[in-house]
Structures are given as structure tokens and as C-alpha cells.
PDB file of C-alpha atoms in Angstrom:
ATOM      1  CA  UNK A 788     -19.841  14.811  51.170  1.00 54.00           C
ATOM      2  CA  UNK A 789     -18.328  12.891  48.240  1.00 60.00           C
ATOM      3  CA  UNK A 790     -20.857  10.908  46.238  1.00 68.00           C
ATOM      4  CA  UNK A 791     -18.307   8.227  45.406  1.00 71.00           C
ATOM      5  CA  UNK A 792     -15.413   7.055  47.510  1.00 75.00           C
ATOM      6  CA  UNK A 793     -13.085   7.028  44.486  1.00 78.00           C
ATOM      7  CA  UNK A 794     -13.565   8.957  41.278  1.00 77.00           C
ATOM      8  CA  UNK A 795     -11.370   9.132  38.167  1.00 78.00           C
ATOM      9  CA  UNK A 796     -11.568  12.287  36.077  1.00 84.00           C
ATOM     10  CA  UNK A 797     -10.183  11.919  32.550  1.00 82.00           C
ATOM     11  CA  UNK A 798      -8.990  15.070  30.799  1.00 88.00           C
ATOM     12  CA  UNK A 799      -9.790  14.483  27.141  1.00 93.00           C
ATOM     13  CA  UNK A 800      -7.843  17.562  26.087  1.00 96.00           C
ATOM     14  CA  UNK A 801      -4.709  15.921  27.461  1.00 96.00           C
ATOM     15  CA  UNK A 802      -5.433  12.746  25.504  1.00 97.00           C
ATOM     16  CA  UNK A 803      -5.772  14.793  22.317  1.00 97.00           C
ATOM     17  CA  UNK A 804      -2.508  16.570  23.103  1.00 97.00           C
ATOM     18  CA  UNK A 805      -0.697  13.290  23.767  1.00 97.00           C
ATOM     19  CA  UNK A 806      -1.929  11.718  20.545  1.00 98.00           C
ATOM     20  CA  UNK A 807      -0.923  14.777  18.519  1.00 98.00           C
ATOM     21  CA  UNK A 808       2.567  14.655  20.030  1.00 97.00           C
ATOM     22  CA  UNK A 809       2.902  10.934  19.305  1.00 98.00           C
ATOM     23  CA  UNK A 810       1.663  11.539  15.770  1.00 97.00           C
ATOM     24  CA  UNK A 811       4.415  14.141  15.270  1.00 97.00           C
ATOM     25  CA  UNK A 812       7.092  11.833  16.745  1.00 96.00           C
ATOM     26  CA  UNK A 813       5.984   8.961  14.497  1.00 97.00           C
ATOM     27  CA  UNK A 814       6.668  10.884  11.296  1.00 96.00           C
ATOM     28  CA  UNK A 815       5.444   8.866   8.325  1.00 96.00           C
ATOM     29  CA  UNK A 816       4.726   5.796  10.451  1.00 98.00           C
ATOM     30  CA  UNK A 817       1.180   4.791  11.272  1.00 98.00           C
ATOM     31  CA  UNK A 818       0.172   5.092  14.936  1.00 98.00           C
ATOM     32  CA  UNK A 819      -1.455   2.044  16.518  1.00 98.00           C
ATOM     33  CA  UNK A 820      -3.217   3.275  19.671  1.00 98.00           C
ATOM     34  CA  UNK A 821      -3.278   0.603  22.366  1.00 98.00           C
ATOM     35  CA  UNK A 822      -6.595   0.688  24.209  1.00 98.00           C
ATOM     36  CA  UNK A 823      -6.470  -2.729  25.877  1.00 98.00           C
ATOM     37  CA  UNK A 824      -7.795  -3.247  29.412  1.00 97.00           C
ATOM     38  CA  UNK A 825     -10.420  -0.525  28.915  1.00 97.00           C
ATOM     39  CA  UNK A 826      -7.680   1.844  27.702  1.00 97.00           C
ATOM     40  CA  UNK A 827      -5.713   1.199  30.886  1.00 95.00           C
ATOM     41  CA  UNK A 828      -8.942   1.970  32.819  1.00 94.00           C
ATOM     42  CA  UNK A 829      -9.511   5.296  31.039  1.00 95.00           C
ATOM     43  CA  UNK A 830     -12.514   4.044  29.019  1.00 96.00           C
ATOM     44  CA  UNK A 831     -11.673   2.261  25.769  1.00 98.00           C
ATOM     45  CA  UNK A 832     -14.609   3.303  23.603  1.00 98.00           C
ATOM     46  CA  UNK A 833     -14.496   6.962  24.614  1.00 97.00           C
ATOM     47  CA  UNK A 834     -10.702   7.163  24.226  1.00 98.00           C
ATOM     48  CA  UNK A 835     -10.833   5.446  20.837  1.00 98.00           C
ATOM     49  CA  UNK A 836     -13.546   7.854  19.668  1.00 98.00           C
ATOM     50  CA  UNK A 837     -11.420  10.836  20.655  1.00 98.00           C
ATOM     51  CA  UNK A 838      -8.351   9.372  18.952  1.00 98.00           C
ATOM     52  CA  UNK A 839     -10.342   8.664  15.791  1.00 98.00           C
ATOM     53  CA  UNK A 840     -11.573  12.264  15.772  1.00 97.00           C
ATOM     54  CA  UNK A 841      -7.905  13.300  15.895  1.00 97.00           C
ATOM     55  CA  UNK A 842      -7.033  11.164  12.881  1.00 97.00           C
ATOM     56  CA  UNK A 843      -6.144   7.859  14.533  1.00 98.00           C
ATOM     57  CA  UNK A 844      -7.047   4.925  12.330  1.00 97.00           C
ATOM     58  CA  UNK A 845      -5.702   1.823  14.072  1.00 98.00           C
ATOM     59  CA  UNK A 846      -6.084   0.375  17.552  1.00 98.00           C
ATOM     60  CA  UNK A 847      -4.808  -2.593  19.555  1.00 98.00           C
ATOM     61  CA  UNK A 848      -6.678  -4.563  22.203  1.00 98.00           C
ATOM     62  CA  UNK A 849      -5.999  -7.661  24.299  1.00 98.00           C
ATOM     63  CA  UNK A 850      -9.012  -9.791  23.374  1.00 98.00           C
ATOM     64  CA  UNK A 851     -11.577 -10.271  20.647  1.00 98.00           C
ATOM     65  CA  UNK A 852     -14.277  -9.171  23.086  1.00 98.00           C
ATOM     66  CA  UNK A 853     -12.473  -5.869  23.600  1.00 98.00           C
ATOM     67  CA  UNK A 854     -12.335  -5.456  19.824  1.00 98.00           C
ATOM     68  CA  UNK A 855     -16.044  -6.218  19.510  1.00 98.00           C
ATOM     69  CA  UNK A 856     -16.789  -3.591  22.180  1.00 98.00           C
ATOM     70  CA  UNK A 857     -14.990  -0.961  20.097  1.00 98.00           C
ATOM     71  CA  UNK A 858     -16.922  -1.914  16.973  1.00 98.00           C
ATOM     72  CA  UNK A 859     -20.243  -1.786  18.838  1.00 98.00           C
ATOM     73  CA  UNK A 860     -19.160   1.628  20.129  1.00 98.00           C
ATOM     74  CA  UNK A 861     -18.832   2.872  16.558  1.00 98.00           C
ATOM     75  CA  UNK A 862     -15.065   2.626  16.027  1.00 98.00           C
ATOM     76  CA  UNK A 863     -14.244   2.258  12.316  1.00 98.00           C
ATOM     77  CA  UNK A 864     -10.430   1.948  12.290  1.00 98.00           C
ATOM     78  CA  UNK A 865      -8.425  -1.267  12.096  1.00 98.00           C
ATOM     79  CA  UNK A 866      -8.317  -3.218  15.363  1.00 99.00           C
ATOM     80  CA  UNK A 867      -5.480  -5.624  16.197  1.00 99.00           C
ATOM     81  CA  UNK A 868      -6.099  -8.315  18.831  1.00 98.00           C
ATOM     82  CA  UNK A 869      -2.796  -8.909  20.631  1.00 98.00           C
ATOM     83  CA  UNK A 870      -3.938 -11.854  22.760  1.00 97.00           C
ATOM     84  CA  UNK A 871      -5.024 -15.320  21.711  1.00 97.00           C
ATOM     85  CA  UNK A 872      -8.622 -15.895  20.576  1.00 97.00           C
ATOM     86  CA  UNK A 873      -9.984 -19.417  21.092  1.00 95.00           C
ATOM     87  CA  UNK A 874     -13.297 -21.213  20.786  1.00 93.00           C
ATOM     88  CA  UNK A 875     -16.278 -18.969  20.155  1.00 92.00           C
ATOM     89  CA  UNK A 876     -14.031 -15.882  20.182  1.00 96.00           C
ATOM     90  CA  UNK A 877     -12.608 -16.873  16.792  1.00 97.00           C
ATOM     91  CA  UNK A 878     -15.984 -16.127  15.204  1.00 96.00           C
ATOM     92  CA  UNK A 879     -15.794 -12.573  16.579  1.00 98.00           C
ATOM     93  CA  UNK A 880     -12.681 -11.905  14.488  1.00 98.00           C
ATOM     94  CA  UNK A 881     -14.586 -12.280  11.245  1.00 97.00           C
ATOM     95  CA  UNK A 882     -17.880 -10.826  12.504  1.00 98.00           C
ATOM     96  CA  UNK A 883     -16.290  -7.571  13.668  1.00 98.00           C
ATOM     97  CA  UNK A 884     -13.475  -7.364  11.096  1.00 98.00           C
ATOM     98  CA  UNK A 885     -10.689  -7.703  13.648  1.00 98.00           C
ATOM     99  CA  UNK A 886      -7.021  -8.506  12.990  1.00 98.00           C
ATOM    100  CA  UNK A 887      -5.635 -11.435  14.983  1.00 98.00           C
ATOM    101  CA  UNK A 888      -2.027 -11.741  16.166  1.00 98.00           C
ATOM    102  CA  UNK A 889      -0.658 -15.199  15.315  1.00 98.00           C
ATOM    103  CA  UNK A 890       2.222 -16.485  17.419  1.00 98.00           C
ATOM    104  CA  UNK A 891       2.752 -20.031  16.114  1.00 98.00           C
ATOM    105  CA  UNK A 892       2.011 -22.384  13.244  1.00 97.00           C
ATOM    106  CA  UNK A 893      -0.171 -24.434  15.593  1.00 97.00           C
ATOM    107  CA  UNK A 894      -2.309 -21.412  16.416  1.00 98.00           C
ATOM    108  CA  UNK A 895      -2.634 -20.575  12.719  1.00 98.00           C
ATOM    109  CA  UNK A 896      -3.918 -24.113  12.146  1.00 97.00           C
ATOM    110  CA  UNK A 897      -6.408 -23.662  14.994  1.00 97.00           C
ATOM    111  CA  UNK A 898      -8.010 -20.445  13.769  1.00 97.00           C
ATOM    112  CA  UNK A 899      -7.994 -21.698  10.167  1.00 97.00           C
ATOM    113  CA  UNK A 900     -10.363 -24.487  11.265  1.00 96.00           C
ATOM    114  CA  UNK A 901     -13.107 -21.874  11.530  1.00 94.00           C
ATOM    115  CA  UNK A 902     -13.060 -21.660   7.714  1.00 94.00           C
ATOM    116  CA  UNK A 903     -13.832 -17.938   7.722  1.00 95.00           C
ATOM    117  CA  UNK A 904     -11.651 -15.136   6.411  1.00 97.00           C
ATOM    118  CA  UNK A 905      -9.412 -13.782   9.172  1.00 98.00           C
ATOM    119  CA  UNK A 906      -6.926 -10.933   8.905  1.00 98.00           C
ATOM    120  CA  UNK A 907      -3.668 -11.649  10.747  1.00 98.00           C
ATOM    121  CA  UNK A 908      -0.391 -10.120  11.922  1.00 98.00           C
ATOM    122  CA  UNK A 909       2.507 -12.468  12.675  1.00 98.00           C
ATOM    123  CA  UNK A 910       4.156 -12.022  16.073  1.00 98.00           C
ATOM    124  CA  UNK A 911       7.887 -12.695  16.127  1.00 98.00           C
ATOM    125  CA  UNK A 912       9.671 -13.419  19.415  1.00 98.00           C
ATOM    126  CA  UNK A 913      13.032 -11.700  19.024  1.00 98.00           C
ATOM    127  CA  UNK A 914      13.968 -11.816  22.700  1.00 97.00           C
ATOM    128  CA  UNK A 915      10.993 -10.927  24.876  1.00 94.00           C
ATOM    129  CA  UNK A 916      10.361 -14.676  25.307  1.00 91.00           C
ATOM    130  CA  UNK A 917       6.657 -14.251  25.913  1.00 87.00           C
ATOM    131  CA  UNK A 918       4.713 -15.078  22.748  1.00 93.00           C
ATOM    132  CA  UNK A 919       5.712 -15.383  19.123  1.00 98.00           C
ATOM    133  CA  UNK A 920       7.574 -17.423  16.531  1.00 98.00           C
ATOM    134  CA  UNK A 921      11.012 -17.984  18.084  1.00 98.00           C
ATOM    135  CA  UNK A 922      13.705 -15.955  16.316  1.00 98.00           C
ATOM    136  CA  UNK A 923      16.308 -14.711  18.793  1.00 98.00           C
ATOM    137  CA  UNK A 924      19.265 -14.752  16.417  1.00 98.00           C
ATOM    138  CA  UNK A 925      19.801 -14.140  12.726  1.00 98.00           C
ATOM    139  CA  UNK A 926      20.793 -17.808  12.484  1.00 98.00           C
ATOM    140  CA  UNK A 927      17.186 -18.691  13.415  1.00 98.00           C
ATOM    141  CA  UNK A 928      15.725 -16.809  10.446  1.00 98.00           C
ATOM    142  CA  UNK A 929      15.636 -19.537   7.741  1.00 98.00           C
ATOM    143  CA  UNK A 930      13.885 -22.073   9.970  1.00 98.00           C
ATOM    144  CA  UNK A 931      11.488 -19.517  11.408  1.00 98.00           C
ATOM    145  CA  UNK A 932      10.665 -18.315   7.903  1.00 98.00           C
ATOM    146  CA  UNK A 933       9.559 -21.827   6.938  1.00 98.00           C
ATOM    147  CA  UNK A 934       7.272 -21.986   9.978  1.00 98.00           C
ATOM    148  CA  UNK A 935       5.754 -18.579   9.222  1.00 98.00           C
ATOM    149  CA  UNK A 936       5.334 -19.394   5.527  1.00 98.00           C
ATOM    150  CA  UNK A 937       3.473 -22.569   6.483  1.00 97.00           C
ATOM    151  CA  UNK A 938       1.325 -20.694   9.009  1.00 97.00           C
ATOM    152  CA  UNK A 939       0.138 -18.149   6.444  1.00 97.00           C
ATOM    153  CA  UNK A 940      -0.516 -20.737   3.732  1.00 97.00           C
ATOM    154  CA  UNK A 941      -4.123 -21.279   4.830  1.00 97.00           C
ATOM    155  CA  UNK A 942      -6.439 -19.713   2.221  1.00 97.00           C
ATOM    156  CA  UNK A 943      -8.671 -18.208   4.926  1.00 97.00           C
ATOM    157  CA  UNK A 944      -5.836 -16.319   6.659  1.00 98.00           C
ATOM    158  CA  UNK A 945      -4.845 -12.953   5.195  1.00 98.00           C
ATOM    159  CA  UNK A 946      -1.395 -11.753   6.240  1.00 98.00           C
ATOM    160  CA  UNK A 947      -1.377  -7.974   6.709  1.00 98.00           C
ATOM    161  CA  UNK A 948       1.468  -7.331   9.112  1.00 98.00           C
ATOM    162  CA  UNK A 949       4.275  -8.540  11.351  1.00 98.00           C
ATOM    163  CA  UNK A 950       5.530  -7.279  14.714  1.00 98.00           C
ATOM    164  CA  UNK A 951       7.748  -7.916  17.690  1.00 98.00           C
ATOM    165  CA  UNK A 952       7.910  -6.495  21.206  1.00 97.00           C
ATOM    166  CA  UNK A 953      10.987  -4.927  22.779  1.00 98.00           C
ATOM    167  CA  UNK A 954      11.968  -6.148  26.226  1.00 97.00           C
ATOM    168  CA  UNK A 955      14.178  -3.267  27.403  1.00 97.00           C
ATOM    169  CA  UNK A 956      13.420  -0.195  25.294  1.00 97.00           C
ATOM    170  CA  UNK A 957      13.080   1.955  28.427  1.00 96.00           C
ATOM    171  CA  UNK A 958      16.863   1.584  28.826  1.00 96.00           C
ATOM    172  CA  UNK A 959      18.607   3.532  26.067  1.00 94.00           C
ATOM    173  CA  UNK A 960      22.016   2.033  26.855  1.00 93.00           C
ATOM    174  CA  UNK A 961      20.828  -1.586  26.876  1.00 96.00           C
ATOM    175  CA  UNK A 962      22.049  -3.340  23.675  1.00 97.00           C
ATOM    176  CA  UNK A 963      19.094  -5.742  23.782  1.00 97.00           C
ATOM    177  CA  UNK A 964      16.809  -3.425  21.807  1.00 98.00           C
ATOM    178  CA  UNK A 965      19.323  -3.027  18.971  1.00 98.00           C
ATOM    179  CA  UNK A 966      19.806  -6.809  18.828  1.00 98.00           C
ATOM    180  CA  UNK A 967      16.066  -7.401  18.680  1.00 98.00           C
ATOM    181  CA  UNK A 968      15.604  -4.784  15.993  1.00 98.00           C
ATOM    182  CA  UNK A 969      18.390  -6.214  13.844  1.00 98.00           C
ATOM    183  CA  UNK A 970      16.847  -9.690  13.980  1.00 98.00           C
ATOM    184  CA  UNK A 971      13.370  -8.339  13.239  1.00 98.00           C
ATOM    185  CA  UNK A 972      14.489  -6.214  10.305  1.00 98.00           C
ATOM    186  CA  UNK A 973      16.630  -9.046   8.923  1.00 98.00           C
ATOM    187  CA  UNK A 974      13.690 -11.440   9.156  1.00 98.00           C
ATOM    188  CA  UNK A 975      11.437  -9.029   7.267  1.00 98.00           C
ATOM    189  CA  UNK A 976      14.124  -8.594   4.592  1.00 98.00           C
ATOM    190  CA  UNK A 977      14.500 -12.365   4.304  1.00 98.00           C
ATOM    191  CA  UNK A 978      10.744 -12.729   3.821  1.00 98.00           C
ATOM    192  CA  UNK A 979      10.757 -10.129   1.056  1.00 98.00           C
ATOM    193  CA  UNK A 980      13.722 -11.765  -0.667  1.00 98.00           C
ATOM    194  CA  UNK A 981      11.891 -15.099  -0.593  1.00 98.00           C
ATOM    195  CA  UNK A 982       8.600 -13.845  -1.970  1.00 98.00           C
ATOM    196  CA  UNK A 983       6.574 -13.329   1.216  1.00 98.00           C
ATOM    197  CA  UNK A 984       4.977  -9.903   1.663  1.00 98.00           C
ATOM    198  CA  UNK A 985       4.708  -9.400   5.429  1.00 98.00           C
ATOM    199  CA  UNK A 986       2.739  -6.153   5.164  1.00 98.00           C
ATOM    200  CA  UNK A 987       2.833  -3.597   7.986  1.00 98.00           C
ATOM    201  CA  UNK A 988       6.014  -3.867  10.104  1.00 98.00           C
ATOM    202  CA  UNK A 989       5.890  -2.577  13.691  1.00 98.00           C
ATOM    203  CA  UNK A 990       8.125  -3.012  16.714  1.00 98.00           C
ATOM    204  CA  UNK A 991       8.262   0.306  18.635  1.00 98.00           C
ATOM    205  CA  UNK A 992       6.326   0.387  21.889  1.00 98.00           C
ATOM    206  CA  UNK A 993       5.825   3.554  23.937  1.00 97.00           C
ATOM    207  CA  UNK A 994       9.401   3.801  25.200  1.00 97.00           C
ATOM    208  CA  UNK A 995      10.922   2.992  21.815  1.00 98.00           C
ATOM    209  CA  UNK A 996       8.879   5.729  20.132  1.00 98.00           C
ATOM    210  CA  UNK A 997      10.855   8.208  22.218  1.00 96.00           C
ATOM    211  CA  UNK A 998      14.177   6.421  22.603  1.00 97.00           C
ATOM    212  CA  UNK A 999      14.689   4.739  19.223  1.00 97.00           C
ATOM    213  CA  UNK A1000      13.077   6.828  16.446  1.00 96.00           C
ATOM    214  CA  UNK A1001      15.142   5.044  13.792  1.00 97.00           C
ATOM    215  CA  UNK A1002      13.199   1.848  14.551  1.00 98.00           C
ATOM    216  CA  UNK A1003       9.681   3.133  13.887  1.00 97.00           C
ATOM    217  CA  UNK A1004       9.343   1.340  10.484  1.00 98.00           C
ATOM    218  CA  UNK A1005       5.785   1.288   9.063  1.00 98.00           C
ATOM    219  CA  UNK A1006       3.922   1.733  12.347  1.00 98.00           C
ATOM    220  CA  UNK A1007       4.427   2.294  16.069  1.00 98.00           C
ATOM    221  CA  UNK A1008       2.365   1.059  19.009  1.00 98.00           C
ATOM    222  CA  UNK A1009       1.500   3.797  21.491  1.00 98.00           C
ATOM    223  CA  UNK A1010       0.308   2.378  24.800  1.00 97.00           C
ATOM    224  CA  UNK A1011       0.858   3.958  28.180  1.00 95.00           C
ATOM    225  CA  UNK A1012       2.439   7.007  26.527  1.00 97.00           C
ATOM    226  CA  UNK A1013      -1.083   8.011  25.422  1.00 97.00           C
ATOM    227  CA  UNK A1014      -2.297   8.318  28.996  1.00 94.00           C
ATOM    228  CA  UNK A1015       0.698   9.692  30.883  1.00 82.00           C
TER     229      UNK A1015
END
């Protein structure tokens, strides 16, 4: 008789294999391993430990609490919080040395009120229309740049990166991904030309790692591809 009605068995050798393959596909780009939602129900702390043993040095989670769980589990690498942290969760960012995604000038003002040093990555909305500083066309770049420059002007916020998320990278023939990438790259170039160092640039999600290798830039975000 089965002890449990449902049981998930995770093959850690397969996880190691998947990470090694992603690492080879990424070339010189850094691999950000997405372990949000308990590593898609595979066990975030255990998966992150295995990935760290294989050389992984950066992770992404959905919430500050997920990031804190990794730290308490002994994870040493950089941890990017993709979702919004509010209220008491803002204190966790500094306490556990987490990196917070910032999607608007208003949100930058909000977390700056905590008056503690917080590492941040700017999120640019280049077409996904979910979260991020709106920048769907190259014509939007100058105005969006001013908003981002204002957002990162708080002394307590340390800009370390910038990213966007592709809406249709699973579809190789869909021109949307190329349009998004062109806007994102042009925005980063505009920042550099105007004296703003945006740090680590990343836009490739799991599908784009395979379908658009020319877009990998400084880092790639490996999510479901780690667990397939």
C-alpha cells in the first residue's frame, strides 16, 4: 500500500544535467536560476543548493520571503526578488542582502522611505505590459530614461542591473521578441550615453535562451527550462 496518495520524486542528477546544459548555452553570460514558487514545487532550497554546487551564483524568486528562505537555507549567491516588496517585507531586502526589482519611480520612492541600503534592478516594460517602466517604442526612451534616472537618484538605492521580459519568445517567427530586444538594447545604450551605468543587462527567459542566443547579453534567466 502507498504511504502517500501523491508523491513527487525529484531526480537531482537531471537538475545538474539541465543546469550544465544551460550554462553551456549561455556562453559568457551569467545564469540567473529562477527558483520562485518553491522552485516550481521542486524544493527551492534544495534545488538552489545543488545549483550552487554546480557553479550557479545568482537566483531569482517572487517574494522577499522566498529570498529570506534561501538565505536561511545557506544560499550565498545573489538573489533577485522579481515581485513587489511592501511594508515589513522591505526590511527583509536589507537584512538578507536581496536585490529588489523596481518597476516605477513611485515604487522606488516607496522603498527608499525605509532609509536602508537596497540593491535594485530596474524592470523595463518593452511590450509584456505586466510590470515595468513603460518603454514600448524607441520614441519612448528619452522620457522613460528621465523616470528611471529619477528613480535611482535615492542615495539608499544601489542600481546593479536592468531587465525586461519577453512576451512571445516561444514563437521563433513572431517579430515581437526582436522588437522588444531592440527597444531594450537601445534604452541601455541611451543610458550609457547619458552617464547612467545600468549594470547587469538581462532579457532572455527560458525559451529565449534556446531560440534567441544573440540576445543573451550579460545574463539569462533560466526558469522552467531547469526542471523540464
